[in-house]
Structures are given as structure tokens and as C-alpha cells.
Coordinates of C-alpha atoms (C1' of nucleotides) in Angstrom, one line a residue:
Chain A
M285 CA 109.1 87.6 122.2
E286 CA 112.2 89.6 122.2
T287 CA 113.5 90.3 118.4
R288 CA 110.6 91.2 116.7
V289 CA 111.0 91.6 113.2
S290 CA 109.3 94.6 113.0
D291 CA 111.9 96.6 114.6
P292 CA 115.6 95.9 113.4
S293 CA 118.0 98.2 114.8
P294 CA 117.8 101.6 112.6
H295 CA 120.5 101.5 110.2
I296 CA 122.5 104.8 110.0
L297 CA 124.6 105.9 106.7
V298 CA 127.6 107.7 107.6
V299 CA 128.8 110.1 104.7
D300 CA 132.0 111.7 105.1
D301 CA 135.1 112.4 103.1
H302 CA 137.7 111.6 105.9
R303 CA 138.1 107.8 106.4
D304 CA 138.7 107.8 109.9
I305 CA 136.0 109.8 110.9
R306 CA 133.5 107.7 109.4
E307 CA 134.8 104.4 110.4
T308 CA 135.2 105.4 113.9
L309 CA 131.7 106.8 113.9
A310 CA 130.5 103.7 112.3
R311 CA 132.1 101.5 114.9
Y312 CA 130.6 103.5 117.4
L313 CA 127.1 103.6 116.6
I314 CA 127.6 99.6 115.8
K315 CA 128.7 99.2 119.3
N316 CA 125.8 100.7 120.5
G317 CA 123.2 98.6 118.7
L318 CA 122.8 100.4 115.7
R319 CA 123.8 99.4 112.5
A320 CA 125.7 101.7 110.2
S321 CA 127.1 101.9 106.5
T322 CA 129.8 104.4 105.4
A323 CA 130.3 106.2 102.3
E324 CA 133.1 108.7 101.3
N325 CA 131.3 110.9 98.7
A326 CA 127.8 111.7 97.6
A327 CA 128.0 109.4 94.4
H328 CA 128.7 106.5 96.9
A329 CA 126.1 107.5 99.5
R330 CA 123.5 107.6 96.6
K331 CA 124.4 104.0 95.7
A332 CA 124.5 102.7 99.2
L333 CA 121.0 104.3 99.9
K334 CA 119.8 102.1 96.8
A335 CA 121.3 98.9 98.2
A336 CA 120.3 98.9 101.3
S337 CA 117.3 99.8 103.6
V338 CA 118.8 103.2 105.4
D339 CA 116.8 105.2 108.4
L340 CA 118.8 108.1 108.8
V341 CA 121.8 109.5 107.0
V342 CA 124.5 111.4 108.9
L343 CA 126.3 113.7 106.5
D344 CA 129.3 115.7 106.3
I345 CA 128.1 119.3 104.7
M346 CA 131.7 119.7 103.4
M347 CA 132.8 117.3 100.9
P348 CA 134.7 117.4 97.6
G349 CA 132.9 116.7 94.7
E350 CA 128.7 116.7 94.9
D351 CA 128.0 119.0 97.8
G352 CA 126.7 117.6 100.9
L353 CA 124.2 120.3 100.7
S354 CA 122.7 119.3 97.3
L355 CA 122.5 115.6 98.5
C356 CA 120.7 116.7 101.8
R357 CA 117.9 118.6 99.8
H358 CA 117.4 115.6 97.6
L359 CA 117.3 113.2 100.4
V360 CA 114.6 115.5 102.4
E361 CA 112.9 116.4 99.2
T362 CA 112.2 112.9 97.9
G363 CA 112.6 110.3 100.4
A364 CA 111.5 112.2 103.8
M365 CA 114.6 110.4 104.9
P366 CA 115.7 111.9 108.4
V367 CA 119.5 113.6 108.0
I368 CA 121.4 115.1 110.6
L369 CA 124.2 117.3 109.1
L370 CA 127.8 117.5 110.3
T371 CA 129.4 120.9 109.9
A372 CA 133.2 122.1 110.3
M373 CA 132.5 125.1 112.6
A374 CA 129.8 126.6 114.4
D375 CA 129.0 128.2 111.7
D376 CA 125.4 130.1 111.8
T377 CA 125.4 130.1 108.0
D378 CA 126.2 126.7 107.6
R379 CA 123.3 126.1 110.4
V380 CA 120.9 128.2 109.0
I381 CA 121.1 126.7 105.5
G382 CA 121.1 123.1 106.7
L383 CA 117.9 123.7 108.8
E384 CA 116.4 125.6 105.9
I385 CA 117.2 123.0 103.4
G386 CA 115.3 120.6 105.9
A387 CA 117.9 118.6 107.9
D388 CA 116.7 117.2 111.0
D389 CA 119.5 118.2 113.0
Y390 CA 123.0 119.2 112.9
V391 CA 126.2 118.8 114.7
T392 CA 129.4 120.5 114.6
K393 CA 133.0 119.2 114.4
P394 CA 134.8 118.0 116.3
F395 CA 131.9 116.0 117.8
N396 CA 131.4 113.9 120.9
P397 CA 130.2 110.6 120.0
R398 CA 127.7 110.2 122.6
E399 CA 126.1 113.3 121.7
L400 CA 125.6 112.3 118.3
L401 CA 124.5 109.2 119.2
A402 CA 121.7 110.8 121.5
R403 CA 120.7 113.1 118.6
I404 CA 120.5 110.6 116.3
R405 CA 118.4 108.7 118.5
A406 CA 116.0 111.7 119.2
V407 CA 115.6 112.1 115.4
L408 CA 114.6 108.7 115.0
R409 CA 112.3 108.9 117.9
R410 CA 110.7 112.3 116.4
T411 CA 110.5 111.6 112.8
S412 CA 108.9 108.3 113.9
L413 CA 106.0 109.3 116.0
A414 CA 105.6 112.9 115.2
P415 CA 102.4 114.3 113.6
R416 CA 102.5 114.6 110.1
E417 CA 102.1 118.5 108.9
R418 CA 99.3 117.9 106.6
D419 CA 100.4 120.3 103.5
P420 CA 101.4 118.1 100.3
I421 CA 99.6 115.0 99.8
E422 CA 101.5 113.4 97.2
Q423 CA 99.8 110.2 95.9
E424 CA 102.8 108.1 94.8
L425 CA 101.7 106.5 91.5
L426 CA 104.0 104.0 89.9
H427 CA 102.5 102.6 86.8
F428 CA 104.3 99.5 85.2
D429 CA 103.1 97.3 82.2
G430 CA 99.4 98.2 82.8
W431 CA 99.3 98.0 86.5
S432 CA 99.3 100.8 88.8
L433 CA 100.5 100.8 92.5
N434 CA 99.4 103.8 94.8
V435 CA 102.4 103.6 97.2
S436 CA 100.7 105.5 99.9
R437 CA 97.3 103.6 100.0
R438 CA 99.3 100.3 99.6
E439 CA 96.6 99.6 96.6
L440 CA 97.5 97.6 93.4
K441 CA 95.2 98.1 90.5
D442 CA 95.4 96.0 87.2
A443 CA 94.9 97.5 83.6
D444 CA 91.1 97.2 84.2
G445 CA 91.1 99.0 87.5
T446 CA 90.1 96.3 89.7
S447 CA 92.5 96.0 92.7
V448 CA 94.5 93.2 94.0
A449 CA 95.2 92.4 97.5
L450 CA 98.7 92.3 98.6
S451 CA 100.0 91.3 101.7
S452 CA 102.4 93.3 103.5
G453 CA 105.6 91.4 102.4
E454 CA 104.6 91.3 98.6
F455 CA 103.7 94.9 98.9
Q456 CA 107.3 95.7 100.4
L457 CA 108.9 93.5 97.7
L458 CA 107.1 95.1 94.9
C459 CA 108.3 98.8 96.1
T460 CA 111.3 97.5 96.3
F461 CA 111.6 96.6 93.0
L462 CA 109.5 99.6 91.5
K463 CA 112.2 101.9 93.2
R464 CA 115.2 99.9 91.6
P465 CA 113.9 99.1 88.0
K466 CA 116.5 97.5 85.7
M467 CA 118.7 96.6 88.6
V468 CA 119.9 93.2 89.7
L469 CA 119.4 92.9 93.4
N470 CA 120.5 89.6 95.1
R471 CA 118.7 87.8 97.9
D472 CA 120.6 89.5 100.9
Q473 CA 119.8 93.1 99.4
L474 CA 116.5 92.1 98.8
L475 CA 115.7 90.9 102.4
D476 CA 117.2 93.8 103.7
L477 CA 115.5 96.5 101.7
T478 CA 112.2 94.2 102.4
T479 CA 112.5 93.4 106.2
G480 CA 115.8 95.1 107.3
R481 CA 116.8 91.8 108.4
T482 CA 120.1 89.7 107.8
P483 CA 120.3 86.8 106.1
A484 CA 120.2 83.4 107.6
V485 CA 122.2 80.7 106.4
F486 CA 119.9 79.1 103.9
D487 CA 117.0 81.7 103.5
R488 CA 114.9 81.0 101.2
S489 CA 112.1 83.6 102.4
I490 CA 112.6 86.1 99.3
D491 CA 112.3 83.1 96.5
N492 CA 109.2 82.5 98.5
Q493 CA 107.7 85.9 98.1
V494 CA 109.1 86.5 95.0
S495 CA 106.9 83.1 93.8
R496 CA 104.1 84.7 95.4
L497 CA 104.0 88.1 94.2
R498 CA 104.7 86.6 90.6
R499 CA 101.8 84.7 91.1
K500 CA 99.7 87.7 91.7
I501 CA 101.3 90.2 89.1
E502 CA 102.6 87.6 86.3
A503 CA 100.2 86.6 82.9
D504 CA 102.0 83.4 83.4
P505 CA 103.9 82.9 86.4
K506 CA 105.7 80.0 84.9
D507 CA 107.5 82.2 82.2
P508 CA 107.8 85.3 84.4
K509 CA 107.9 88.9 82.4
M510 CA 108.1 91.3 84.8
I511 CA 110.4 89.6 87.7
K512 CA 113.5 88.0 86.0
T513 CA 115.3 85.8 87.4
V514 CA 119.4 86.0 87.4
W515 CA 120.8 83.0 87.5
G516 CA 123.3 83.2 90.4
G517 CA 122.7 86.9 90.9
G518 CA 119.2 87.6 92.2
Y519 CA 116.0 89.0 90.8
M520 CA 115.7 92.0 88.6
F521 CA 112.5 94.0 88.0
T522 CA 112.6 94.7 84.0
A523 CA 109.4 96.3 83.4
D524 CA 109.2 100.0 82.4
V525 CA 108.1 102.1 85.6
K526 CA 106.8 105.4 85.2
D527 CA 105.9 107.6 88.3
Q528 CA 102.8 109.9 87.4
A529 CA 100.7 112.4 89.6
E530 CA 97.2 111.8 89.6
Chain B
M1 CA 96.5 147.0 123.4
E2 CA 94.8 144.6 125.6
T3 CA 92.6 145.8 128.8
R4 CA 89.4 146.3 127.9
V5 CA 87.5 146.8 131.1
S6 CA 84.6 144.5 131.0
D7 CA 85.7 142.5 128.0
P8 CA 84.9 138.8 129.1
S9 CA 87.2 137.3 126.2
P10 CA 90.0 135.3 128.2
H11 CA 93.4 136.7 128.7
I12 CA 96.5 134.8 127.8
L13 CA 99.8 135.0 128.9
V14 CA 102.2 133.7 126.6
V15 CA 105.7 133.0 127.9
D16 CA 108.6 132.5 125.8
D17 CA 112.0 133.6 125.2
H18 CA 112.0 133.8 121.6
R19 CA 110.7 137.0 120.8
D20 CA 109.5 136.0 117.3
I21 CA 107.5 133.6 118.6
R22 CA 105.8 135.1 121.4
E23 CA 104.5 138.2 119.4
T24 CA 103.3 136.4 116.6
L25 CA 101.7 134.2 118.6
A26 CA 100.0 136.7 120.5
R27 CA 99.1 138.5 117.6
Y28 CA 97.4 135.6 116.3
L29 CA 95.5 135.2 119.5
I30 CA 94.4 138.7 119.1
K31 CA 93.3 138.0 116.0
N32 CA 90.9 135.5 116.8
G33 CA 89.1 137.3 119.8
L34 CA 91.3 136.7 122.8
R35 CA 93.4 139.0 124.8
A36 CA 96.9 138.5 125.2
S37 CA 100.2 139.3 127.2
T38 CA 103.6 138.1 126.6
A39 CA 106.5 137.7 129.0
E40 CA 110.0 137.1 128.1
N41 CA 111.3 134.8 130.9
A42 CA 109.9 133.3 134.3
A43 CA 110.6 136.5 136.2
H44 CA 108.5 138.8 134.0
A45 CA 105.6 136.2 133.9
R46 CA 105.3 136.4 137.8
K47 CA 104.9 140.4 137.5
A48 CA 102.3 140.1 134.7
L49 CA 100.4 137.5 136.6
K50 CA 100.4 139.7 139.6
A51 CA 99.7 143.0 137.5
A52 CA 96.3 141.5 135.4
S53 CA 93.9 138.7 135.5
V54 CA 95.4 136.0 133.4
D55 CA 93.0 133.2 132.6
L56 CA 95.5 130.8 131.0
V57 CA 99.6 130.5 130.5
V58 CA 101.1 129.4 127.4
L59 CA 104.7 128.4 128.8
D60 CA 107.8 127.3 126.8
I61 CA 109.5 124.7 129.3
M62 CA 112.9 125.5 127.8
M63 CA 114.2 128.8 128.8
P64 CA 117.2 130.4 130.4
G65 CA 117.0 131.4 134.2
E66 CA 114.4 130.1 136.2
D67 CA 113.1 126.9 134.4
G68 CA 109.6 126.8 132.9
L69 CA 109.1 123.7 134.6
S70 CA 109.2 125.5 138.0
L71 CA 106.9 128.2 136.8
C72 CA 104.5 125.7 135.8
R73 CA 104.5 123.6 139.0
H74 CA 104.3 127.0 141.1
L75 CA 101.3 127.9 138.8
V76 CA 99.3 124.9 139.2
E77 CA 100.0 124.2 142.7
T78 CA 99.2 127.8 143.9
G79 CA 96.5 129.3 141.6
A80 CA 94.5 126.6 139.7
M81 CA 95.8 128.3 136.6
P82 CA 95.4 126.2 133.6
V83 CA 98.9 126.0 131.7
I84 CA 99.5 124.8 128.4
L85 CA 103.5 123.6 127.8
L86 CA 105.3 124.5 124.5
T87 CA 108.0 121.6 124.4
A88 CA 110.9 122.1 122.0
M89 CA 110.7 118.4 120.7
A90 CA 108.4 115.5 120.9
D91 CA 110.3 114.2 123.8
D92 CA 108.7 111.7 126.0
T93 CA 110.5 113.1 128.9
D94 CA 109.2 116.7 128.7
R95 CA 105.9 115.5 128.2
V96 CA 105.7 113.1 130.8
I97 CA 107.3 115.4 133.5
G98 CA 104.7 118.3 131.7
L99 CA 101.8 116.3 132.4
E100 CA 103.0 114.9 135.8
I101 CA 103.4 118.3 137.1
G102 CA 100.1 119.4 136.3
A103 CA 100.1 121.0 133.1
D104 CA 96.8 120.8 131.2
D105 CA 98.2 120.4 127.8
Y106 CA 101.4 120.7 125.7
V107 CA 102.5 121.1 122.2
T108 CA 105.4 120.5 120.3
K109 CA 107.3 122.9 118.5
P110 CA 107.1 124.0 115.7
F111 CA 103.5 123.8 116.3
N112 CA 100.4 125.0 114.3
P113 CA 99.2 128.2 115.8
R114 CA 95.4 127.1 114.9
E115 CA 96.4 123.8 116.9
L116 CA 97.5 125.6 119.8
L117 CA 94.2 127.9 119.7
A118 CA 92.2 125.2 119.2
R119 CA 94.0 123.5 122.9
I120 CA 93.6 126.9 124.6
R121 CA 90.0 127.0 123.8
A122 CA 89.7 123.3 124.8
V123 CA 91.2 124.0 128.2
L124 CA 89.6 126.9 128.9
R125 CA 86.2 125.3 128.0
R126 CA 87.3 122.5 130.1
T127 CA 87.9 124.7 133.3
S128 CA 85.1 126.5 132.8
L129 CA 86.3 129.6 132.4
A130 CA 85.4 130.5 129.1
P131 CA 81.8 131.0 127.8
R132 CA 80.9 128.6 125.1
E133 CA 82.0 130.5 122.1
R134 CA 79.4 132.1 119.9
D135 CA 80.4 130.9 116.5
P136 CA 82.1 127.9 115.9
I137 CA 84.6 129.0 112.9
E138 CA 87.4 127.4 114.5
Q139 CA 86.2 123.7 115.1
E140 CA 88.8 121.4 113.8
L141 CA 87.4 119.7 111.1
L142 CA 89.4 116.7 109.2
H143 CA 87.9 115.4 106.3
F144 CA 89.3 111.8 104.9
D145 CA 87.8 109.4 102.1
G146 CA 84.1 111.3 102.5
W147 CA 83.9 111.4 106.3
S148 CA 84.4 114.3 108.5
L149 CA 85.3 114.5 112.0
N150 CA 84.7 117.3 114.2
V151 CA 87.3 117.3 116.8
S152 CA 86.4 119.3 119.2
R153 CA 82.7 118.3 119.4
R154 CA 83.8 114.7 118.8
E155 CA 81.6 114.1 116.0
L156 CA 81.8 111.9 112.8
K157 CA 79.7 112.0 110.0
D158 CA 79.8 110.1 106.8
A159 CA 79.5 111.2 103.4
D160 CA 75.5 111.7 103.6
G161 CA 75.9 113.7 106.7
T162 CA 74.4 111.2 109.1
S163 CA 76.7 111.2 112.2
V164 CA 77.9 108.0 113.4
A165 CA 78.4 107.4 117.5
L166 CA 82.2 106.8 118.6
S167 CA 83.0 105.5 121.9
S168 CA 86.0 107.6 123.2
G169 CA 88.4 104.9 122.5
E170 CA 87.6 104.9 118.9
F171 CA 87.7 108.8 119.0
Q172 CA 91.0 108.8 120.5
L173 CA 92.5 106.0 117.9
L174 CA 90.9 108.0 115.0
C175 CA 92.2 110.9 115.9
T176 CA 95.8 109.3 116.6
F177 CA 95.7 108.0 113.2
L178 CA 94.3 111.1 111.5
K179 CA 97.3 112.9 112.8
R180 CA 99.8 110.8 111.8
P181 CA 98.5 109.5 108.2
K182 CA 100.6 106.9 105.9
M183 CA 102.6 106.4 108.6
V184 CA 103.2 102.8 110.2
L185 CA 102.5 102.7 113.7
N186 CA 103.0 99.9 116.0
R187 CA 100.9 98.5 118.9
D188 CA 103.1 100.2 121.6
Q189 CA 103.1 103.3 119.8
L190 CA 99.1 103.6 119.2
L191 CA 98.7 102.3 122.8
D192 CA 100.9 105.2 124.2
L193 CA 99.2 107.7 122.0
T194 CA 95.7 107.0 122.9
T195 CA 95.9 105.5 126.6
G196 CA 99.2 106.7 127.8
R197 CA 99.6 103.0 128.9
T198 CA 102.7 101.0 128.7
P199 CA 101.9 97.6 127.3
A200 CA 101.2 94.6 129.1
V201 CA 102.8 91.3 127.8
F202 CA 100.1 90.3 125.6
D203 CA 98.3 93.2 124.8
R204 CA 95.5 93.0 122.5
S205 CA 93.4 95.8 123.1
I206 CA 95.1 98.0 120.2
D207 CA 93.7 95.5 117.8
N208 CA 90.2 95.0 119.2
Q209 CA 89.9 98.9 119.1
V210 CA 90.8 98.8 115.4
S211 CA 88.6 96.3 114.9
R212 CA 85.8 98.0 116.5
L213 CA 86.8 101.3 114.6
R214 CA 87.0 99.7 111.4
R215 CA 83.5 98.1 111.8
K216 CA 82.2 101.9 111.9
I217 CA 84.1 103.6 109.4
E218 CA 85.4 100.8 106.6
A219 CA 82.7 100.3 103.8
D220 CA 83.9 96.4 103.9
P221 CA 85.5 95.9 107.3
K222 CA 86.8 92.4 105.9
D223 CA 89.0 94.7 103.5
P224 CA 89.9 97.4 104.9
K225 CA 91.0 100.7 102.6
M226 CA 91.8 103.2 105.6
I227 CA 93.0 101.2 108.2
K228 CA 95.4 98.8 106.6
T229 CA 97.5 96.0 108.7
V230 CA 101.3 95.9 108.4
W231 CA 101.9 92.6 109.1
G232 CA 104.5 92.4 112.0
G233 CA 104.9 96.2 112.1
G234 CA 101.2 97.6 113.2
Y235 CA 98.6 99.3 111.6
M236 CA 98.6 102.3 109.0
F237 CA 96.2 105.0 108.2
T238 CA 96.1 105.3 104.1
A239 CA 93.5 107.6 102.8
D240 CA 94.4 111.3 102.5
V241 CA 93.6 113.6 105.2
K242 CA 92.6 117.3 104.6
D243 CA 91.8 119.9 107.5
Q244 CA 89.2 122.5 106.3
A245 CA 87.7 125.1 107.8
E246 CA 83.9 124.9 108.3
Chain C
dG249 C1' 70.1 99.7 141.8
dG250 C1' 69.7 98.5 137.1
dA251 C1' 69.9 99.1 132.2
dA252 C1' 73.3 100.5 128.5
dC253 C1' 77.7 101.1 127.1
dT254 C1' 82.5 100.7 127.0
dT255 C1' 86.9 98.2 127.5
dG256 C1' 90.2 94.7 128.4
dT257 C1' 91.2 89.7 128.5
dA258 C1' 90.8 85.2 126.7
dA259 C1' 90.4 81.8 123.1
dC260 C1' 90.3 80.4 118.6
dA261 C1' 90.0 80.7 113.7
dA262 C1' 92.3 82.9 109.7
dA263 C1' 96.1 84.8 107.4
dG264 C1' 101.1 86.1 106.4
dT265 C1' 105.4 84.5 106.6
dG266 C1' 110.0 81.4 106.9
dT267 C1' 111.8 76.4 106.7
dG268 C1' 112.7 72.3 104.6
dT269 C1' 112.6 69.3 100.9
dC270 C1' 112.0 67.5 96.2
dG271 C1' 112.6 68.1 91.7
dG272 C1' 113.7 70.3 87.5
dG273 C1' 116.5 72.9 85.1
dA274 C1' 121.1 76.0 84.2
dC275 C1' 125.9 75.9 83.8
dG276 C1' 130.5 74.1 83.2
dG277 C1' 134.0 70.3 82.2
dC278 C1' 134.3 66.3 79.5
Chain D
dG92 C1' 125.7 65.8 73.5
dC93 C1' 126.7 64.0 78.9
dC94 C1' 126.8 64.4 83.6
dG95 C1' 127.6 66.0 88.1
dT96 C1' 126.8 70.1 90.6
dC97 C1' 124.4 73.9 92.0
dC98 C1' 120.6 77.3 91.8
dC99 C1' 115.7 78.2 91.7
dG100 C1' 110.6 77.2 91.7
dA101 C1' 106.8 74.7 94.0
dC102 C1' 104.7 72.7 97.3
dA103 C1' 104.0 71.6 102.2
dC104 C1' 103.9 72.4 106.9
dA105 C1' 105.2 74.7 111.1
dC106 C1' 105.0 79.1 113.4
dT107 C1' 104.0 83.3 114.3
dT108 C1' 100.7 87.4 113.9
dT109 C1' 96.4 89.1 113.3
dG110 C1' 90.9 89.2 113.1
dT111 C1' 86.8 88.4 115.4
dT112 C1' 83.7 86.7 118.9
dA113 C1' 82.5 86.3 123.4
dC114 C1' 82.5 87.5 128.2
dA115 C1' 83.2 89.6 132.3
dA116 C1' 84.9 93.9 134.7
dG117 C1' 84.1 98.6 134.7
dT118 C1' 81.7 103.2 133.9
dT119 C1' 77.5 106.4 133.1
dC120 C1' 73.3 107.5 133.5
dC121 C1' 68.7 107.5 135.3

DNA sequence: GGAACTTGTAACAAAGTGTGTCGGGACGGC
DNA sequence: GCCGTCCCGACACACTTTGTTACAAGTTCC
């Protein structure tokens, strides 16, 4: 009755070009019951976001290469992922820009880890319960091989328009694939991305879910065309995915 | 700008240390047929309360100097003056404290002026200081999948316009969903948001209310389209919600 | 006080999911 | 090709979560 599958501890991605900062911070977060990953620049951060399920990003605004701000903008615009910015100084400009772009909070360096932790918790609480603004209802519709998946309605329809019921696990798995087409994902990644769990020793749950999903969406589940098995590597979604507004 | 001698329209005092917020809000209230005054801190608020007949106070809980909470406590204890709190964030602590002290309602910043107006009217009506509105312009109407819910009248109508009776628990649950569409809410959150209770060990009351609500609003309660179950996670309202003036 | 209604609790049925096992197939060395 | 080893698909089964019904306690309104 204790550890429920539904709430694995939140996963924080720390993006900072200073190694000591990001590692210390990650250790501190983990010690306090969160999960944490690190990335040293925007490019690595993007990869990490694709490969694992992240609940919140702590982002240094001043980084070489792609600017932290542009990554932040991207995150806020696309994924509705909460972002906390780290700014070098208590510079009002940074602050205003950051909050304007849509960052959920910001912390100035040098910061107190405990304060940052408190803000992380506050943002997570807020984003998980705050009433939704009622403006842009974006119908996320994903098309692949005649199928169409309405992500916000959790509805899958075949070429004829008849809807096929998906269980939560199947829906989650399909979403994971559709967001990362033509990309080999191993079982651990899939498990993390779909449920947030860490793999057991001999974990066959992903195999099972893949099998169940294939039975529903493959013409011939024995000879899958969309969800291909990569021997020794995991699975890969091979169909073309087009997202298209309604 | 405000005092017309025998004007029965309710008088609202807005107390907030941010000038732009209180002025914008006051203008908005006036534009919508109320009288409004402003105060930038607790001391000014006390003076204003002595100087004019005020029907309701909108109070920022976070202010320098005398705390908003202490003013709130004073108001509630002495004058039976209705108070609506503004809180900086959806912070449970603030909320609990505020309602414990006796505030009549609370709104989290950033807030929708229209929502605040609706709550002001609701509180005034409740405390029976305001006559019934003459024209129901500001009835909050929420539309979803052919249905429409009149929040202030607690009235649900289907596509044909025939109304369906909801119990208060069902109404509360529906409101909670409509305010947070496309968002997974677990049972504890739903219980808190609808009743404010803390969950019992094996609490199935939410399941039951969901089931009852589905029976009323889903075309096929066995295959619900709007209130989807997230296995291991809770429930999610998947229909598009549009709010629309009458 | 009683009827109608609402709501929480218990109990059972149904669905979703993870684990274990078995057998077939892929891979690599011969 | 042959064969051992490992990986994967499928199935059965246990277990958890959820849907639904029934019922009792509480409430409201005559």
C-alpha cells in the first residue's frame, strides 16, 4: 500500500555547464527523495529529455552554445514542462525575460540548495494541481500508417474512423513511441518513459505491453510492421508519424 | 469616483500592495456595476473601512507591514465582513490558514478577473447583502461536448437544453474536472478538491462519485469518453472545455 | 415522524498489469 | 551447415486496481 506505481518520485533534469554545480545539486536532490539527471548543455538536455521521463528542468540561463533561454522557450511552448531558471545574478532583466518566456520560477546564483528544493517542490505542487488556463485547446492529433491518435482525448482510431480502446499502459507506450519514431529504445528507457519505474531484475513487463499493443494495432501481430524488435537492443517504431492539427 | 449616495450596488475594497493589480481590478469591478475602493496596505484598509460602508474586502494575503492574515482575522472576528483572499500561489498552507481564519473564499494569483467577480457575487449573495442580479450577464457557463454547465446556478443541460439534476457532490466533482481538463488527477487530489477531506485508508468514495457522474453525462457509461480512467493514476477529463458568456 | 435523496462503506465482479515459464528463433563459433 | 546460448513472443496466472451494486447512515423537506 506504500509505494504506488502512480507516483514515482519526480525526476529532475539539471542543466548547467559547471560540472560541480550540477553534480552537487543532483546528489542533493537524490538524497532528498527525488530522481535527478544532469546535462551540461542544451543539446545534451534535449537528448536526455527524449530518453527519459522528466518532470521538471532546472536550467542555467547562461550557457555557451544554444542559449538557455531558447531551450526554455522551447520547453514551455511544446511540452508544458515546468522550468526553474538559474540566473547568475539578481538581474531584473533576466528575471523578467525568464518569467515572460514562461519559466515557472527562478533562483539566483549562488543559491541555497534547500531553497531550490523548496521551490522545486512548490512548482511541482502548483503545476500538478493548478487549474488550467482555458485558452488554446490544442488537439494533439498524431497520424501514422492510417491510424490517428488523439493524445488529449486518449482516443485511437483506425483508417475507417472506428475507435479502438487502449488501456492506460498501451496508450502510454504508444505515445512514447510516437514521440520518438525511428529511434531504438531499450526496455529500461521504455519502462522509465511509460511508468517512471526503475527496472526489476528480469522485467518482462515491457515485452508484454508491446505484445498487447501489437495485437491491437498491427495488421499481422506475428509479423509486426510498425513496432519492430531490435534484437538485443529494444524496440523501434518505424512508421512515419505526422502530427496535424485537426 | 465611487460614492453615489443612495446607490445600492455593493462596495468592494481591494487591498493589495501592487498598484497595477489593485487599480486594474478596481476598474474592472466598476465597469461591471460594482463600487470599488483601493488600499495599498493594511493600515490604509482600516482607514477606508472606517470612512465608508464597505460590503466586501478583497485582500492580498502577502503584504509588507501588517500581515494580510491578521487584518483578515480582525475583519472576520469583529465585523462579520465577508473577505476574499488573494494568495500568491496555490499553496495549500495559505488556503487552509485562510479558510480556517474565516475567509469566505480565496483566489490564487494570477487570477482571472471574471472568476474573481463571480466569486465576489457568490459571496455577496451568500451573505445576503446583495440583491439578486438583474441581468445574468456574468453567469459562468462552461461548455463541453454538447453539455453546458451554469456554475453559478448549478445547472447542467444537455445538447437539447433539457436540464439534468446533479447532486452537490456530483456538481463539485464536475466543476473540479472542468477547471482542470486534460490533466490526470489522482483520488487524493480529487477528494481534497471536492470535499477538502483527507483520504481514509481504503477510500472508494471518489470512485463512486465518478461512477455516478458518468451515469449521468456519458453516452455509454461502460465506455466513457469524457471521464477517462488512468490505471494506477486516477481520472482525467478529456473533453474540450470552453467557457462562453451566455 | 416519514419520504426522498445523497453519500460513504463494504463486497464482489471485471479489467489491467507484472511475473514466470516455455518454446521458438537469432546469433556466433565451429 | 550444426549447436549451444541467449533473446524474445506468447501464454497462463497471480495480484492489484477499478466498476458496480447494495446497503446503511445521514440530510432535507414536508
